[in-house]
């Protein structure tokens, strides 16, 4: 109100003066700012503070420098001092202001100090004489008088000042963050108590950072809470973080009360505050009680661009520094590139649009927790450090901060471990990347130079993700430190210190280890003769009259005669690539040529196209039923696969649009749910043959029609085999982890029926897709293998997994690498990812697969993530743009779309992919045993905890290896048995041996129950299993519940040659590695020569006749007992070693 009237009355300049409380001045300057903003005027602003006595502080306790730092955001043209003191007594304070004030400087002092009557005794000459020192030193640009001065005093001062030069404005240097409490603090010039150029923000007045503080806040004990704040300042905090976020607390009231009390406590308020809350209105309320220049923590783009800029603008008006989190509309930045991208985007918006001072921006790129045991978290520390440097390079003058305690959250409870991790992290982040600020507990901080050498190495390995064992090693050290704490409390001897990291010893090399890798000419081949010799599929399915196939056809519900043969005349098209004729040419050879010459195109979403059709045309229950199912007893709407029977013209049109508009080389059949298991929801189990056959037939007809128009671009039918709506690895009951609603054999039977119909309908390729449970996929691939074996055909197989979120894991918990290791025994021609995520979010996981997959690689992602309505917003151009990174890096051989994609999306992707080279197949090197649980394990690359190139198989879940385990199994206590398994993994077992052989136990039931529970325990099932039994049917039953690639222990020639080969063949189909005992029909091998003879005989049989992968064979030449006193036993040890 005052400002409006002053300006209306003709004022030229606005002066906020005689400031004894800077908060009042900030309010006045805020009002000035609002006036200037709404009027669009440029009115010079002067500000004049009042230091009340020789302490050189305002009445509210601020030094002159802190007062200036608190109001400089208002960009006054002139700042100075007036009132309270005479010029003589102002001298030291004017001198200090003259050294720091960036604008013009003034003084209008009193005419000395007041006398006993309240009057002022200095004459004009006296007062002018006192001012002379100011002029001599060139400190002022304007001078006047306050209490006791008169026009005569001003005249004398004017005359005294004549001939003196005014104060020169200081040079403009690099902008710096200048905070204030009662005292000022230039952040860029700070070093902490450890000598690091780093601002310590004390965390203990944060409800999330201190249980004690939280309890005090909940009790309303603000007085004791001030003692915590004081202690932090004493311990080295430069700034106090204040956070009262709690669902049980009125945050708005608590923040205001805390700040209002804190500013009256000189030992607290001498430092600046960081006001910290998840709700913007809470921090804003706190800001309005801070006379100093504080930091607000935080704002981010997650609220959207407009609100972000609105909040930043408001805080700029209040003169706050701000913490900006690396969040945007899509969530939190985890990778280095995402941290940089979001911070740079925020910076450009703040500096260029809001005109926020860049030196007052603190980016928090998210210090995330490392040492969790999850691979995707392991790089969080080094990602932060790398991002910090890049952000500071790309965003001049900003600061970088983070909540340091987040880094070590997985090691809470052991402060020495946590602060050691922090010490290493900060040493590198600060000195090598330029981190400036952190929320810490200064009292607990450890100097890098004070760390023990072994602790420093453990921390370096963990922070920089330098070894795979870094987390495990640190967990071991944490256990030791925790035990030390307990021992000291009880005055007991300290426990033995862990040995720490052992050097890895070299593995013995044999001749076959020294063969150099060679370029691959095609993906790994199945072991059948037809595959190895590239025998073309005859496409004469009518000749496939095996009992299992004819029995399925006999149940077909098709109303028209089946057309089973799809061969073409050999002269239909020219003989050379890119032409293809069914029955004449090898599809395996054709795909290899296609996938190595360009990036092939798959189709997009069927469901999306059906939904789009329904938006334009009627597609209700009546249309789903058609004439055929008018009287069906259950609802059929939503059964998209059924439309292949009831509305074939719709499905054919969709197929055709993908081929003609999208340019797809391959299209998937409309059979995602066409198994007896999935169709049970619609009571349509009897129709699965017809569903699959008709879907494939329609696709065949459309592909042939489009190919005929351009024979140089043949189109192929991919028989789509979906995951079903049941899972073999996941219990449907939270109460019973061993419960399952489907068995492996039931899945195999359902998939086999589907495969027969897909092939009868004219499919070229079989694709097991959208795999969220690898056990289901293994069942599908087993069924494919059975079909190929009995028919003698070579049909290319593709496999596509689904990683459900940013953890990069399937729903059943496997990493992408573990998923591939679990299914690679089926020798798919192409493997990849589809569904669940958009291309952008798939990137790190596609990259990882591209580094390990031995065959071709594909992606058909969703059109982004689903929106609130379940739809997909990425345009064709957006989706294609997201795919570009895949093409740039040469990761793919085939690309397509899943949910939300349309022919227009595929067209855009096709156009984007043109000109890019497809992924090169990796060189073929020495084969290695590649096992998997939830995570993969290459046995040939393993070193154990002692540094030996040796796979530790934990023996304590073996009834013969542990009395405790045996008792638990006899009592049916599987829960406690899991604890034994977990402990083995913690202690260094790479594989868990599971054996429940006992005459008093139902081994078949116990093995299955143990495995079904174990696969639901991540800390157990992250490692592969060794299934161990004397009866083959027991291990086989266990195999059928393992989604990963396990080891079977054991088979041997003691059962005879035929049964030995039969068992090996069955285990090969399941993808198992095997232990082969050195037994034969005559018994156990004891001597070195017998061990060698039996193992070599077994090897030749397995490799040459069964075609078992040699790298998946483990021989056990029998470790026999020595030291018995019997001479014939004395050589058993050396015989084993020699053999």
Short mmCIF file of N, CA and C in Angstrom, two decimals, residues 728-846:
data_model
loop_
_atom_site.label_atom_id
_atom_site.label_comp_id
_atom_site.label_asym_id
_atom_site.label_seq_id
_atom_site.Cartn_x
_atom_site.Cartn_y
_atom_site.Cartn_z
N UNK A 728 4.12 -71.49 -13.96
CA UNK A 728 4.71 -72.64 -13.31
C UNK A 728 5.61 -72.29 -12.15
N UNK A 729 6.13 -71.05 -12.12
CA UNK A 729 7.11 -70.68 -11.10
C UNK A 729 6.52 -69.89 -9.94
N UNK A 730 5.30 -69.42 -10.10
CA UNK A 730 4.74 -68.49 -9.11
C UNK A 730 3.51 -69.10 -8.46
N UNK A 731 3.48 -69.03 -7.14
CA UNK A 731 2.34 -69.58 -6.41
C UNK A 731 1.14 -68.63 -6.52
N UNK A 732 -0.05 -69.18 -6.77
CA UNK A 732 -1.25 -68.34 -6.78
C UNK A 732 -1.77 -68.04 -5.38
N UNK A 733 -1.12 -68.63 -4.36
CA UNK A 733 -1.57 -68.48 -2.97
C UNK A 733 -0.50 -67.82 -2.13
N UNK A 734 -0.83 -66.72 -1.47
CA UNK A 734 0.15 -66.07 -0.60
C UNK A 734 0.45 -66.91 0.63
N UNK A 735 -0.48 -67.81 0.98
CA UNK A 735 -0.29 -68.65 2.17
C UNK A 735 0.60 -69.85 1.89
N UNK A 736 0.62 -70.31 0.63
CA UNK A 736 1.31 -71.56 0.32
C UNK A 736 2.26 -71.36 -0.86
N UNK A 737 3.55 -71.14 -0.58
CA UNK A 737 4.49 -70.89 -1.68
C UNK A 737 4.71 -72.11 -2.57
N UNK A 738 4.30 -73.30 -2.11
CA UNK A 738 4.46 -74.51 -2.92
C UNK A 738 3.27 -74.76 -3.84
N UNK A 739 2.22 -73.95 -3.69
CA UNK A 739 1.02 -74.17 -4.51
C UNK A 739 1.29 -73.75 -5.95
N UNK A 740 0.71 -74.47 -6.89
CA UNK A 740 0.76 -74.10 -8.31
C UNK A 740 -0.59 -74.43 -8.95
N UNK A 741 -0.97 -73.67 -9.97
CA UNK A 741 -2.24 -73.96 -10.65
C UNK A 741 -2.04 -74.60 -12.02
N UNK A 742 -0.78 -75.00 -12.30
CA UNK A 742 -0.50 -75.71 -13.55
C UNK A 742 0.82 -76.46 -13.38
N UNK A 743 0.94 -77.60 -14.06
CA UNK A 743 2.19 -78.35 -14.01
C UNK A 743 2.93 -78.21 -15.34
N UNK A 744 4.19 -78.59 -15.31
CA UNK A 744 5.01 -78.55 -16.52
C UNK A 744 4.40 -79.44 -17.60
N UNK A 745 4.01 -80.64 -17.21
CA UNK A 745 3.46 -81.58 -18.20
C UNK A 745 2.15 -81.07 -18.79
N UNK A 746 1.32 -80.40 -17.97
CA UNK A 746 0.08 -79.82 -18.51
C UNK A 746 0.39 -78.71 -19.51
N UNK A 747 1.40 -77.92 -19.21
CA UNK A 747 1.81 -76.88 -20.15
C UNK A 747 2.32 -77.48 -21.45
N UNK A 748 3.15 -78.51 -21.33
CA UNK A 748 3.68 -79.15 -22.54
C UNK A 748 2.55 -79.68 -23.41
N UNK A 749 1.58 -80.35 -22.79
CA UNK A 749 0.45 -80.91 -23.54
C UNK A 749 -0.33 -79.81 -24.26
N UNK A 750 -0.60 -78.71 -23.55
CA UNK A 750 -1.36 -77.61 -24.15
C UNK A 750 -0.59 -76.98 -25.30
N UNK A 751 0.70 -76.76 -25.08
CA UNK A 751 1.52 -76.14 -26.12
C UNK A 751 1.66 -77.05 -27.34
N UNK A 752 1.80 -78.37 -27.12
CA UNK A 752 1.96 -79.29 -28.23
C UNK A 752 0.73 -79.25 -29.14
N UNK A 753 -0.46 -79.22 -28.53
CA UNK A 753 -1.69 -79.11 -29.32
C UNK A 753 -1.67 -77.84 -30.17
N UNK A 754 -1.24 -76.75 -29.56
CA UNK A 754 -1.19 -75.48 -30.28
C UNK A 754 -0.20 -75.53 -31.44
N UNK A 755 0.96 -76.11 -31.19
CA UNK A 755 2.01 -76.17 -32.21
C UNK A 755 1.55 -76.98 -33.43
N UNK A 756 0.90 -78.14 -33.18
CA UNK A 756 0.41 -78.96 -34.29
C UNK A 756 -0.52 -78.14 -35.18
N UNK A 757 -1.45 -77.43 -34.56
CA UNK A 757 -2.43 -76.66 -35.33
C UNK A 757 -1.78 -75.48 -36.05
N UNK A 758 -0.84 -74.81 -35.40
CA UNK A 758 -0.16 -73.68 -36.05
C UNK A 758 0.60 -74.15 -37.29
N UNK A 759 1.28 -75.29 -37.18
CA UNK A 759 2.03 -75.80 -38.32
C UNK A 759 1.08 -76.31 -39.41
N UNK A 760 -0.01 -76.99 -38.99
CA UNK A 760 -0.99 -77.45 -39.99
C UNK A 760 -1.59 -76.28 -40.75
N UNK A 761 -1.75 -75.14 -40.09
CA UNK A 761 -2.34 -73.97 -40.73
C UNK A 761 -1.41 -73.22 -41.65
N UNK A 762 -0.11 -73.58 -41.64
CA UNK A 762 0.81 -72.97 -42.58
C UNK A 762 1.88 -72.07 -41.99
N UNK A 763 2.13 -72.18 -40.69
CA UNK A 763 3.18 -71.35 -40.08
C UNK A 763 4.56 -71.74 -40.62
N UNK A 764 5.43 -70.74 -40.75
CA UNK A 764 6.81 -70.97 -41.17
C UNK A 764 7.75 -71.07 -39.98
N UNK A 765 7.43 -70.29 -38.96
CA UNK A 765 8.31 -70.11 -37.79
C UNK A 765 7.46 -70.29 -36.56
N UNK A 766 8.06 -70.72 -35.46
CA UNK A 766 7.35 -70.79 -34.18
C UNK A 766 8.01 -69.80 -33.22
N UNK A 767 7.18 -68.96 -32.61
CA UNK A 767 7.67 -67.93 -31.68
C UNK A 767 7.02 -68.13 -30.32
N UNK A 768 7.87 -68.41 -29.31
CA UNK A 768 7.40 -68.45 -27.91
C UNK A 768 7.60 -67.03 -27.38
N UNK A 769 6.50 -66.35 -27.07
CA UNK A 769 6.60 -64.90 -26.85
C UNK A 769 5.99 -64.44 -25.53
N UNK A 770 6.35 -63.18 -25.20
CA UNK A 770 5.83 -62.48 -24.00
C UNK A 770 6.03 -63.34 -22.76
N UNK A 771 7.26 -63.80 -22.60
CA UNK A 771 7.60 -64.73 -21.51
C UNK A 771 7.81 -63.95 -20.23
N UNK A 772 6.89 -64.10 -19.28
CA UNK A 772 7.11 -63.49 -17.97
C UNK A 772 7.49 -64.54 -16.94
N UNK A 773 7.32 -65.81 -17.28
CA UNK A 773 7.78 -66.92 -16.43
C UNK A 773 8.54 -67.87 -17.34
N UNK A 774 9.84 -68.00 -17.12
CA UNK A 774 10.67 -68.79 -18.03
C UNK A 774 10.31 -70.27 -17.98
N UNK A 775 9.74 -70.73 -16.87
CA UNK A 775 9.35 -72.14 -16.81
C UNK A 775 8.27 -72.45 -17.84
N UNK A 776 7.31 -71.54 -17.99
CA UNK A 776 6.32 -71.73 -19.05
C UNK A 776 6.99 -71.79 -20.42
N UNK A 777 7.96 -70.91 -20.64
CA UNK A 777 8.66 -70.90 -21.93
C UNK A 777 9.42 -72.20 -22.15
N UNK A 778 10.03 -72.71 -21.08
CA UNK A 778 10.75 -73.98 -21.22
C UNK A 778 9.79 -75.11 -21.58
N UNK A 779 8.58 -75.06 -21.01
CA UNK A 779 7.57 -76.07 -21.37
C UNK A 779 7.18 -75.93 -22.84
N UNK A 780 6.99 -74.70 -23.29
CA UNK A 780 6.65 -74.47 -24.70
C UNK A 780 7.78 -74.96 -25.61
N UNK A 781 9.02 -74.66 -25.25
CA UNK A 781 10.15 -75.08 -26.07
C UNK A 781 10.34 -76.60 -26.03
N UNK A 782 10.01 -77.20 -24.91
CA UNK A 782 10.04 -78.66 -24.82
C UNK A 782 9.02 -79.25 -25.80
N UNK A 783 7.83 -78.65 -25.83
CA UNK A 783 6.78 -79.11 -26.74
C UNK A 783 7.22 -78.91 -28.20
N UNK A 784 7.84 -77.77 -28.50
CA UNK A 784 8.37 -77.54 -29.85
C UNK A 784 9.37 -78.62 -30.20
N UNK A 785 10.28 -78.91 -29.26
CA UNK A 785 11.30 -79.94 -29.49
C UNK A 785 10.69 -81.30 -29.77
N UNK A 786 9.61 -81.64 -29.03
CA UNK A 786 8.94 -82.92 -29.25
C UNK A 786 8.34 -82.97 -30.65
N UNK A 787 7.72 -81.87 -31.05
CA UNK A 787 7.11 -81.81 -32.39
C UNK A 787 8.18 -81.98 -33.47
N UNK A 788 9.28 -81.27 -33.34
CA UNK A 788 10.34 -81.34 -34.35
C UNK A 788 10.98 -82.73 -34.38
N UNK A 789 11.08 -83.33 -33.21
CA UNK A 789 11.69 -84.67 -33.15
C UNK A 789 10.83 -85.72 -33.85
N UNK A 790 9.52 -85.71 -33.58
CA UNK A 790 8.69 -86.77 -34.17
C UNK A 790 8.40 -86.52 -35.64
N UNK A 791 8.42 -85.25 -36.06
CA UNK A 791 8.15 -84.95 -37.48
C UNK A 791 9.40 -84.97 -38.33
N UNK A 792 10.56 -84.80 -37.71
CA UNK A 792 11.81 -84.75 -38.46
C UNK A 792 11.98 -83.47 -39.25
N UNK A 793 11.31 -82.39 -38.84
CA UNK A 793 11.38 -81.12 -39.55
C UNK A 793 12.40 -80.19 -38.92
N UNK A 794 12.82 -79.21 -39.72
CA UNK A 794 13.62 -78.11 -39.20
C UNK A 794 12.79 -76.84 -39.32
N UNK A 795 12.26 -76.39 -38.19
CA UNK A 795 11.44 -75.18 -38.15
C UNK A 795 12.16 -74.16 -37.27
N UNK A 796 12.48 -73.00 -37.79
CA UNK A 796 13.13 -71.98 -36.94
C UNK A 796 12.27 -71.60 -35.75
N UNK A 797 12.93 -71.41 -34.62
CA UNK A 797 12.24 -71.05 -33.37
C UNK A 797 12.76 -69.70 -32.90
N UNK A 798 11.83 -68.80 -32.58
CA UNK A 798 12.16 -67.51 -31.98
C UNK A 798 11.64 -67.52 -30.54
N UNK A 799 12.31 -66.77 -29.67
CA UNK A 799 11.89 -66.68 -28.27
C UNK A 799 11.94 -65.22 -27.83
N UNK A 800 10.87 -64.77 -27.18
CA UNK A 800 10.79 -63.36 -26.78
C UNK A 800 10.35 -63.23 -25.33
N UNK A 801 11.22 -62.64 -24.52
CA UNK A 801 10.95 -62.47 -23.09
C UNK A 801 10.35 -61.11 -22.79
N UNK A 802 9.78 -60.99 -21.60
CA UNK A 802 9.16 -59.74 -21.16
C UNK A 802 9.71 -59.36 -19.79
N UNK A 803 10.43 -58.24 -19.74
CA UNK A 803 10.95 -57.71 -18.48
C UNK A 803 9.93 -56.69 -17.97
N UNK A 804 9.38 -56.95 -16.79
CA UNK A 804 8.15 -56.27 -16.40
C UNK A 804 8.33 -54.83 -15.92
N UNK A 805 9.55 -54.46 -15.51
CA UNK A 805 9.75 -53.08 -15.05
C UNK A 805 11.23 -52.72 -15.15
N UNK A 806 11.60 -51.60 -14.54
CA UNK A 806 12.96 -51.10 -14.68
C UNK A 806 13.99 -51.91 -13.89
N UNK A 807 13.52 -52.92 -13.13
CA UNK A 807 14.47 -53.83 -12.50
C UNK A 807 15.16 -54.69 -13.56
N UNK A 808 14.56 -54.76 -14.75
CA UNK A 808 15.13 -55.56 -15.82
C UNK A 808 14.96 -57.05 -15.60
N UNK A 809 13.87 -57.41 -14.91
CA UNK A 809 13.62 -58.82 -14.61
C UNK A 809 12.24 -59.25 -15.11
N UNK A 810 12.10 -60.54 -15.36
CA UNK A 810 10.80 -61.09 -15.69
C UNK A 810 9.92 -61.08 -14.45
N UNK A 811 8.64 -61.37 -14.63
CA UNK A 811 7.74 -61.43 -13.48
C UNK A 811 8.19 -62.50 -12.49
N UNK A 812 8.79 -63.56 -13.01
CA UNK A 812 9.27 -64.63 -12.13
C UNK A 812 10.67 -64.36 -11.61
N UNK A 813 11.22 -63.15 -11.87
CA UNK A 813 12.42 -62.70 -11.17
C UNK A 813 13.73 -62.82 -11.90
N UNK A 814 13.75 -63.39 -13.10
CA UNK A 814 15.02 -63.58 -13.79
C UNK A 814 15.50 -62.31 -14.49
N UNK A 815 16.82 -62.13 -14.51
CA UNK A 815 17.41 -61.09 -15.34
C UNK A 815 17.33 -61.53 -16.80
N UNK A 816 17.56 -60.61 -17.70
CA UNK A 816 17.55 -60.95 -19.12
C UNK A 816 18.58 -62.01 -19.46
N UNK A 817 19.78 -61.89 -18.86
CA UNK A 817 20.83 -62.87 -19.13
C UNK A 817 20.45 -64.26 -18.61
N UNK A 818 19.83 -64.29 -17.42
CA UNK A 818 19.41 -65.59 -16.85
C UNK A 818 18.31 -66.21 -17.69
N UNK A 819 17.39 -65.38 -18.17
CA UNK A 819 16.33 -65.87 -19.06
C UNK A 819 16.95 -66.52 -20.29
N UNK A 820 17.92 -65.84 -20.90
CA UNK A 820 18.54 -66.41 -22.11
C UNK A 820 19.29 -67.70 -21.78
N UNK A 821 20.04 -67.70 -20.69
CA UNK A 821 20.78 -68.91 -20.31
C UNK A 821 19.84 -70.09 -20.07
N UNK A 822 18.62 -69.80 -19.64
CA UNK A 822 17.65 -70.87 -19.33
C UNK A 822 17.04 -71.50 -20.56
N UNK A 823 17.03 -70.77 -21.70
CA UNK A 823 16.33 -71.28 -22.89
C UNK A 823 17.26 -71.53 -24.08
N UNK A 824 18.54 -71.20 -23.94
CA UNK A 824 19.43 -71.28 -25.10
C UNK A 824 19.66 -72.72 -25.57
N UNK A 825 19.37 -73.70 -24.68
CA UNK A 825 19.52 -75.11 -25.09
C UNK A 825 18.60 -75.46 -26.25
N UNK A 826 17.49 -74.69 -26.41
CA UNK A 826 16.54 -74.96 -27.49
C UNK A 826 17.05 -74.45 -28.84
N UNK A 827 18.21 -73.80 -28.83
CA UNK A 827 18.84 -73.27 -30.04
C UNK A 827 17.90 -72.39 -30.87
N UNK A 828 17.32 -71.36 -30.24
CA UNK A 828 16.48 -70.43 -31.02
C UNK A 828 17.33 -69.69 -32.04
N UNK A 829 16.71 -69.39 -33.18
CA UNK A 829 17.42 -68.58 -34.18
C UNK A 829 17.46 -67.12 -33.77
N UNK A 830 16.42 -66.70 -33.05
CA UNK A 830 16.33 -65.28 -32.66
C UNK A 830 15.74 -65.19 -31.27
N UNK A 831 16.31 -64.34 -30.47
CA UNK A 831 15.86 -64.11 -29.09
C UNK A 831 15.73 -62.61 -28.89
N UNK A 832 14.80 -62.20 -28.05
CA UNK A 832 14.68 -60.77 -27.77
C UNK A 832 13.68 -60.47 -26.71
N UNK A 833 13.21 -59.22 -26.74
CA UNK A 833 12.29 -58.72 -25.72
C UNK A 833 11.07 -58.12 -26.39
N UNK A 834 9.95 -58.24 -25.72
CA UNK A 834 8.74 -57.56 -26.19
C UNK A 834 7.86 -57.20 -24.99
N UNK A 835 6.93 -56.29 -25.24
CA UNK A 835 5.86 -55.93 -24.30
C UNK A 835 6.39 -55.27 -23.01
N UNK A 836 5.43 -54.89 -22.13
CA UNK A 836 5.66 -54.32 -20.78
C UNK A 836 6.28 -52.93 -20.80
N UNK A 837 7.34 -52.72 -21.59
CA UNK A 837 8.04 -51.44 -21.59
C UNK A 837 8.07 -50.84 -22.99
N UNK A 838 8.26 -49.52 -23.03
CA UNK A 838 8.55 -48.87 -24.31
C UNK A 838 10.02 -49.02 -24.63
N UNK A 839 10.39 -48.68 -25.85
CA UNK A 839 11.78 -48.85 -26.30
C UNK A 839 12.75 -48.09 -25.40
N UNK A 840 12.36 -46.88 -25.00
CA UNK A 840 13.25 -46.05 -24.17
C UNK A 840 13.65 -46.77 -22.89
N UNK A 841 12.65 -47.39 -22.25
CA UNK A 841 12.92 -48.05 -20.97
C UNK A 841 13.58 -49.41 -21.14
N UNK A 842 13.51 -49.96 -22.35
CA UNK A 842 14.15 -51.25 -22.62
C UNK A 842 15.65 -51.11 -22.86
N UNK A 843 16.11 -49.91 -23.16
CA UNK A 843 17.46 -49.71 -23.68
C UNK A 843 18.56 -50.44 -22.91
N UNK A 844 18.67 -50.27 -21.58
CA UNK A 844 19.80 -50.94 -20.90
C UNK A 844 19.73 -52.46 -20.99
N UNK A 845 18.51 -52.99 -21.07
CA UNK A 845 18.36 -54.44 -21.06
C UNK A 845 18.62 -55.03 -22.46
N UNK A 846 18.25 -54.28 -23.47
CA UNK A 846 18.57 -54.69 -24.84
C UNK A 846 20.09 -54.68 -25.02
#
